[in-house]
mmCIF file of N, CA and C in Angstrom:
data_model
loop_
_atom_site.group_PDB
_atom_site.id
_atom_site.type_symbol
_atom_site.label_atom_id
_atom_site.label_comp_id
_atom_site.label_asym_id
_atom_site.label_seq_id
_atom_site.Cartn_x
_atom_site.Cartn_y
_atom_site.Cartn_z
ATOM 1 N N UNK C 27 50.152 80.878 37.779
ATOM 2 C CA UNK C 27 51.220 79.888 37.651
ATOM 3 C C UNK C 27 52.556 80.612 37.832
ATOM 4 N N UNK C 28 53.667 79.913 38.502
ATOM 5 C CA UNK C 28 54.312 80.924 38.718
ATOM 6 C C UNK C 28 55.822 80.583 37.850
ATOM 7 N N UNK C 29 57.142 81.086 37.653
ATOM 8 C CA UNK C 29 57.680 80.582 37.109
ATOM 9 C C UNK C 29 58.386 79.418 36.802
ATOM 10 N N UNK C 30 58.343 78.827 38.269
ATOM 11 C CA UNK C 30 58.499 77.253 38.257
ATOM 12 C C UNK C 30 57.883 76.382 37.882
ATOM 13 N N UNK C 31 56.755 76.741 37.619
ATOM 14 C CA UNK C 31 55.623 75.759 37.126
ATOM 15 C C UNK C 31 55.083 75.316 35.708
ATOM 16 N N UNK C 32 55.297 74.260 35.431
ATOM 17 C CA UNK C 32 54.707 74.079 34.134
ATOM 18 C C UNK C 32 54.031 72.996 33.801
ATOM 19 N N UNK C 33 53.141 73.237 32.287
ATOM 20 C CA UNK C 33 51.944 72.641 32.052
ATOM 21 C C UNK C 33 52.481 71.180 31.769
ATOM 22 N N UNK C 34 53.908 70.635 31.221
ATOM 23 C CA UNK C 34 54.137 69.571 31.481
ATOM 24 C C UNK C 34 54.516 68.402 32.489
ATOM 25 N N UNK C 35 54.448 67.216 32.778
ATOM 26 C CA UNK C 35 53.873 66.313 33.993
ATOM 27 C C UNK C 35 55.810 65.521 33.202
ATOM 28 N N UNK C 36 56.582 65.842 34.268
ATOM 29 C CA UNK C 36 57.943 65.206 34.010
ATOM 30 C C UNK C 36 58.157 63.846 34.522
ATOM 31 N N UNK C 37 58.789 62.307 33.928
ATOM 32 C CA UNK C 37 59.252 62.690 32.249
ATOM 33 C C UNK C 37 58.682 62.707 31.709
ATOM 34 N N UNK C 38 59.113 63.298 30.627
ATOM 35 C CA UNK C 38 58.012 63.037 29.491
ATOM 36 C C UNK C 38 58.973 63.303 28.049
ATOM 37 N N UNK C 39 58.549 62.721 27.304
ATOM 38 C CA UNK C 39 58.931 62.764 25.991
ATOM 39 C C UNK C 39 58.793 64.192 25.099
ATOM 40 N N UNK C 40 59.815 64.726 24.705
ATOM 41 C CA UNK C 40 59.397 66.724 24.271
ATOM 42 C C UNK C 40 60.747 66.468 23.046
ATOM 43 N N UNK C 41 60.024 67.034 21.716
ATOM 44 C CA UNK C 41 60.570 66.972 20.732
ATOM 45 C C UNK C 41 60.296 68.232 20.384
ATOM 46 N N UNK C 42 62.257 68.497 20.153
ATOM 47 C CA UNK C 42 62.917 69.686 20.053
ATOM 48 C C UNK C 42 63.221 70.201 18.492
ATOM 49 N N UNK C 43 63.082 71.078 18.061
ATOM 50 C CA UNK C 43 63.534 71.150 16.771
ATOM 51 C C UNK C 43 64.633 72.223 16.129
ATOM 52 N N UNK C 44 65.052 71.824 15.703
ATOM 53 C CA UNK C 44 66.639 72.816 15.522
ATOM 54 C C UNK C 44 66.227 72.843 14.400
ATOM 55 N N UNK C 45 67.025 74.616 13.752
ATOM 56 C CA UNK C 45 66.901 74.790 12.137
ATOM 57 C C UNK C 45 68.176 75.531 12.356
ATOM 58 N N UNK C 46 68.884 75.223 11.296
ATOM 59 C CA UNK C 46 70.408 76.264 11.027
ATOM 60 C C UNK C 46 70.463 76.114 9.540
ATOM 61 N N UNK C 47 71.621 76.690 9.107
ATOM 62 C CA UNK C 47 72.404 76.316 7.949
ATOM 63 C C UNK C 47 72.738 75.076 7.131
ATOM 64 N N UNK C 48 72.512 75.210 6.114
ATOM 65 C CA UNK C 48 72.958 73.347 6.191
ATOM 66 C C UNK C 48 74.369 73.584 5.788
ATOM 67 N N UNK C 49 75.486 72.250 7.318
ATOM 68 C CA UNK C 49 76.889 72.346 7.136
ATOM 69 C C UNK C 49 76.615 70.900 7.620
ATOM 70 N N UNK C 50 77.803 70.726 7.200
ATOM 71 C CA UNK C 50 78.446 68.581 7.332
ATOM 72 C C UNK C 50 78.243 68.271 8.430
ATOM 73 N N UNK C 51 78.674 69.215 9.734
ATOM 74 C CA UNK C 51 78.389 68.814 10.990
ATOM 75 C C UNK C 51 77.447 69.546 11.743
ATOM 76 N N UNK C 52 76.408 70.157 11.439
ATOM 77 C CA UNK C 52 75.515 70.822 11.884
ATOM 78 C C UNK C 52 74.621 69.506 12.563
ATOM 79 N N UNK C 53 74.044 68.875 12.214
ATOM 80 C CA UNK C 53 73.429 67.204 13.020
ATOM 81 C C UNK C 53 74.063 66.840 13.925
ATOM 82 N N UNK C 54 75.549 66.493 13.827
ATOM 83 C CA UNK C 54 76.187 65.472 14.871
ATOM 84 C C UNK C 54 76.676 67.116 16.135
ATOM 85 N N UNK C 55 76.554 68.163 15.563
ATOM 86 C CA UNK C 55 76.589 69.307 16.768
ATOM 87 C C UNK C 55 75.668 69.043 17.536
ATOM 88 N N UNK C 56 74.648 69.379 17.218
ATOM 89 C CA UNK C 56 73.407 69.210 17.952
ATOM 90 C C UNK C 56 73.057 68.046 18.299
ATOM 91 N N UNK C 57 73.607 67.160 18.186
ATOM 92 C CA UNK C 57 73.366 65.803 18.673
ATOM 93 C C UNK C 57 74.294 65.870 20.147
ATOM 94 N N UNK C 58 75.591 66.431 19.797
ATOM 95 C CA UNK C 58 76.499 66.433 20.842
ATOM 96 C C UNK C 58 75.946 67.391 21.809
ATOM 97 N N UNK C 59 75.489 68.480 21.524
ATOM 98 C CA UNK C 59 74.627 69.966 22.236
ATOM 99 C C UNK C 59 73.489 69.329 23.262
ATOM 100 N N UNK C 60 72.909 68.158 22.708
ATOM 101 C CA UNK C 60 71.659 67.547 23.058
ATOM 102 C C UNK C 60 71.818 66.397 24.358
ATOM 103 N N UNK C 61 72.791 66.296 23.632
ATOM 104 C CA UNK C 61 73.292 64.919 24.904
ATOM 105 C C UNK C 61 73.780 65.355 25.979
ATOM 106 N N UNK C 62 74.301 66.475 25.823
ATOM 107 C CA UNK C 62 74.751 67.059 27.427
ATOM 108 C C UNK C 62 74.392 67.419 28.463
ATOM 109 N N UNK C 63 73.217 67.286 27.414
ATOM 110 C CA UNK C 63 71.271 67.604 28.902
ATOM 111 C C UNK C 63 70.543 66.330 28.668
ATOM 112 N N UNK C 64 70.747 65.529 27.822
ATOM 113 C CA UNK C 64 69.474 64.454 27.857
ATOM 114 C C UNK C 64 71.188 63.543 27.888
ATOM 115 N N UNK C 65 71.959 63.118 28.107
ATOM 116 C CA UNK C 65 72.418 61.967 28.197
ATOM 117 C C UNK C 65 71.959 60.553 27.497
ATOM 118 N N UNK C 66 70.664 60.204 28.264
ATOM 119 C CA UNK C 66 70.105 59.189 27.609
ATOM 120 C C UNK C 66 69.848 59.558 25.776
ATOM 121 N N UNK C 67 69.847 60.533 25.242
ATOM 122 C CA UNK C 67 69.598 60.554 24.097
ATOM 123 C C UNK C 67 69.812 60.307 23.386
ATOM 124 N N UNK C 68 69.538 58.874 22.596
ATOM 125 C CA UNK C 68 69.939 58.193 20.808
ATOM 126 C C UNK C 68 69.825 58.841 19.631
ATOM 127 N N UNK C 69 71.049 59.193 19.035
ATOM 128 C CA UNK C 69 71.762 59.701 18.551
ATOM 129 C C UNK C 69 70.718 59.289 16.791
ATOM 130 N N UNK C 70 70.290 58.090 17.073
ATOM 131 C CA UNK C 70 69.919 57.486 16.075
ATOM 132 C C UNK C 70 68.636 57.876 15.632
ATOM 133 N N UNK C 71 67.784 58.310 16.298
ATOM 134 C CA UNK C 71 66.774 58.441 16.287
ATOM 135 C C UNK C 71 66.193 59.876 15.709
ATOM 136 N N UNK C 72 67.421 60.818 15.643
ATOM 137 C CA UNK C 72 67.196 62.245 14.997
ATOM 138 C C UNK C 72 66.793 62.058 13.466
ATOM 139 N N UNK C 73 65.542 63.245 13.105
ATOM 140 C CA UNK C 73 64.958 62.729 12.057
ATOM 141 C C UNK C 73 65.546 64.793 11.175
ATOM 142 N N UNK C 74 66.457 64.534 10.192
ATOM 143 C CA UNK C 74 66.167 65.508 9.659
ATOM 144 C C UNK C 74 65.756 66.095 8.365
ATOM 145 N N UNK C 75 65.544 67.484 7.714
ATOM 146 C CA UNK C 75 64.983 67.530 6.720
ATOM 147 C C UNK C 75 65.612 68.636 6.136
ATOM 148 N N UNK C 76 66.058 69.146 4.827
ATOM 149 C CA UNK C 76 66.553 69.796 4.036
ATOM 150 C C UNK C 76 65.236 70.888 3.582
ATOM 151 N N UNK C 77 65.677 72.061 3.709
ATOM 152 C CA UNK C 77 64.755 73.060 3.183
ATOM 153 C C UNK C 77 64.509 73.182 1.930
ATOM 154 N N UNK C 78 63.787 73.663 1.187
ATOM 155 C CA UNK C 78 63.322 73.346 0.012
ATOM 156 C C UNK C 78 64.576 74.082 -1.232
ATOM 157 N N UNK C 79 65.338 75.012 -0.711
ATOM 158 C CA UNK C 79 66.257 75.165 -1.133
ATOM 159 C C UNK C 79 67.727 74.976 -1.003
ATOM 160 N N UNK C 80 67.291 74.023 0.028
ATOM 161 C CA UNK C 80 68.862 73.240 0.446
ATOM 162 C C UNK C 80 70.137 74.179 1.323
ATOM 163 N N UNK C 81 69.496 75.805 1.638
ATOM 164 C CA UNK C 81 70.534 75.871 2.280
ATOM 165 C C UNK C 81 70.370 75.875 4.100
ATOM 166 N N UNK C 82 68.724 75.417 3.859
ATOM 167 C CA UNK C 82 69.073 75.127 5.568
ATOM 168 C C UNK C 82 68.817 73.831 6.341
ATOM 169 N N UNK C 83 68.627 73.384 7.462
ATOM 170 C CA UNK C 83 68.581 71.964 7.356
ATOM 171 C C UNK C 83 67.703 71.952 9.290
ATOM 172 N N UNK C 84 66.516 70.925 9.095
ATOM 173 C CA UNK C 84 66.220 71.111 10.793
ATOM 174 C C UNK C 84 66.039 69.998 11.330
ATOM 175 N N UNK C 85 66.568 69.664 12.311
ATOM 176 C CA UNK C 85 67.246 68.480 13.105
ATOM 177 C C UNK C 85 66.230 68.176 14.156
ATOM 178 N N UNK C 86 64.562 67.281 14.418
ATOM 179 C CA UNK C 86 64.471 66.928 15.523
ATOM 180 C C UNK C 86 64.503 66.252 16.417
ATOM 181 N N UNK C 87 64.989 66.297 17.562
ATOM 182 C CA UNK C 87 65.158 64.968 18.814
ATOM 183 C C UNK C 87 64.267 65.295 19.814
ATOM 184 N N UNK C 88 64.004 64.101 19.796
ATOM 185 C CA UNK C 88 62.747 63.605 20.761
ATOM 186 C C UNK C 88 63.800 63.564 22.360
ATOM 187 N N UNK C 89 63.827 63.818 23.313
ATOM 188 C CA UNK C 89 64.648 63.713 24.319
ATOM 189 C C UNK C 89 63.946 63.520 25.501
ATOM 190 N N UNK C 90 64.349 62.348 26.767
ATOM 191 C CA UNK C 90 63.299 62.084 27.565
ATOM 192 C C UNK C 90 63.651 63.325 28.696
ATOM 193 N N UNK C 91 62.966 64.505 29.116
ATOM 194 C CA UNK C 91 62.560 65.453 29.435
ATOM 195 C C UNK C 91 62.390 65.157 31.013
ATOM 196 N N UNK C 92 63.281 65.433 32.107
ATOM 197 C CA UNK C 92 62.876 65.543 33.309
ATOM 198 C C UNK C 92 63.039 66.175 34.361
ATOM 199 N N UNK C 93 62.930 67.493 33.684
ATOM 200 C CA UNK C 93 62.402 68.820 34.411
ATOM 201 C C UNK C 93 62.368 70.040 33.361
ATOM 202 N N UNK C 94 61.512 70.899 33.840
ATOM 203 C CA UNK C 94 61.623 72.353 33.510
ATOM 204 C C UNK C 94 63.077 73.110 33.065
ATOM 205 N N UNK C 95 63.686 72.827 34.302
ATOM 206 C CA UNK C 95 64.955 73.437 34.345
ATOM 207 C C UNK C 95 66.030 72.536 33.159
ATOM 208 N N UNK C 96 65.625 71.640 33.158
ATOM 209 C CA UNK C 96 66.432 70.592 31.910
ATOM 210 C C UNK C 96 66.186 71.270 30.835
ATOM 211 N N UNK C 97 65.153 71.617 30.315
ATOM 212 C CA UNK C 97 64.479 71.806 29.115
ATOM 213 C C UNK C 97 64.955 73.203 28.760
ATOM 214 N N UNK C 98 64.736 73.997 30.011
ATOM 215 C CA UNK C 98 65.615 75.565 29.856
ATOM 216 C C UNK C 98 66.765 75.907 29.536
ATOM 217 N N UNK C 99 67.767 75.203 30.098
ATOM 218 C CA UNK C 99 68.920 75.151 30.093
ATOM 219 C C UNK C 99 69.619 74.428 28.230
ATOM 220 N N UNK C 100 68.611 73.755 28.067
ATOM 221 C CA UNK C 100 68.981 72.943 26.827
ATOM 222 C C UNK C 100 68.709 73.923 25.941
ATOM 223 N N UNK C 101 67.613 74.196 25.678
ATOM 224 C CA UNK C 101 66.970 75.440 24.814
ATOM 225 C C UNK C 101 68.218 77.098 24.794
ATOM 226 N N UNK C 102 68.687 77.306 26.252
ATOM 227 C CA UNK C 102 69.440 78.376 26.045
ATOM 228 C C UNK C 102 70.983 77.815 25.429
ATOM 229 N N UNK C 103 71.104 76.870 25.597
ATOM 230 C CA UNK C 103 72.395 76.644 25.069
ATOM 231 C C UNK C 103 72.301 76.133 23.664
ATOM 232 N N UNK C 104 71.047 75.626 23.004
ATOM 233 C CA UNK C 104 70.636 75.485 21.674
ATOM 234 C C UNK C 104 70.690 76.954 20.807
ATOM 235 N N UNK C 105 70.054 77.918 21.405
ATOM 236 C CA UNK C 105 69.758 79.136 20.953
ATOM 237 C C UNK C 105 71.391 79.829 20.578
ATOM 238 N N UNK C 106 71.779 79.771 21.866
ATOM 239 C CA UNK C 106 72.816 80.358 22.023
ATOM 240 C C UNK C 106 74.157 79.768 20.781
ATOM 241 N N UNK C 107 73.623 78.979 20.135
ATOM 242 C CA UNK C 107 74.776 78.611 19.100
ATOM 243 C C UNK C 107 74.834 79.463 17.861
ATOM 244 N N UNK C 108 76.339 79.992 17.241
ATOM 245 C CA UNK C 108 76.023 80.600 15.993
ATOM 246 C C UNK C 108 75.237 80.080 14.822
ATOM 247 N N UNK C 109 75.445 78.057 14.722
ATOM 248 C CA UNK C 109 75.142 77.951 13.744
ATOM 249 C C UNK C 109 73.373 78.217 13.669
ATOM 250 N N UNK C 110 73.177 78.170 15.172
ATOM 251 C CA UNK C 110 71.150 77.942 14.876
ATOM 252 C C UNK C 110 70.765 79.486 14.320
ATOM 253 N N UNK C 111 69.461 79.359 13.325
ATOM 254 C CA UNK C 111 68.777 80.266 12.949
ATOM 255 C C UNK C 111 67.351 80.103 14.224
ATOM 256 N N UNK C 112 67.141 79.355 14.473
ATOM 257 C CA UNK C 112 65.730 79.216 15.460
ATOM 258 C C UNK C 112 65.828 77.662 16.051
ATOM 259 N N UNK C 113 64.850 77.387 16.989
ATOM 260 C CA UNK C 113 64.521 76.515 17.779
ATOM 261 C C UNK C 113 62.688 76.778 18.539
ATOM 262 N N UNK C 114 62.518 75.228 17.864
ATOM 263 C CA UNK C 114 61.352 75.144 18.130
ATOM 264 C C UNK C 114 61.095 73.996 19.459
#
C-alpha cells in the first residue's frame, strides 16, 4: 500500500478525539480548528468529557471525512496546538 492509499472508502464519517487541558475555550478552539477542514461540521454535536480529575478535558467530533489528505492536514494542525496533550 503505498502512501496515498488508505484503508478508508471516502466520505465517510471519522471521529476525532482531542484531549488537552481543561480551559473555558479549549472546545469552541477545536471546534473552530475543526471547521477549517470539515466546514460542514456541527458545532453541536461535539460530545465532551472531564477527566477524572478535572484537569483535563477530551473533545470528540465526528466530521464528514473526504479524503486522506483532509484528515492529515486536520490531525497536523490539531497536534500542532499548544493547548493539545494528544489526539486520537
Amino acid at each position: 500500500m503505498s502512501e496515498e492509499e488508505t484503508l478508508l472508502v471516502f466520505p465517510t464519517d471519522f471521529p476525532i478525539k482531542i484531549m488537552g487541558e481543561r480551559r473555558d475555550d479549549f472546545a469552541q478552539t477545536m471546534v473552530e480548528l475543526v471547521q477549517r477542514h470539515a466546514p460542514d461540521f456541527v458545532a453541536e454535536t461535539v460530545e465532551m468529557r472531564a477527566s477524572s480529575g478535572g484537569n483535563y478535558l477530551s473533545v470528540t467530533c465526528v466530521v464528514r471525512a473526504t479524503s486522506k489528505a483532509q484528515l492529515d492536514a486536520l490531525y497536523r494542525e490539531i497536534t500542532a496546538h499548544p493547548w493539545v496533550k494528544m489526539a486520537l
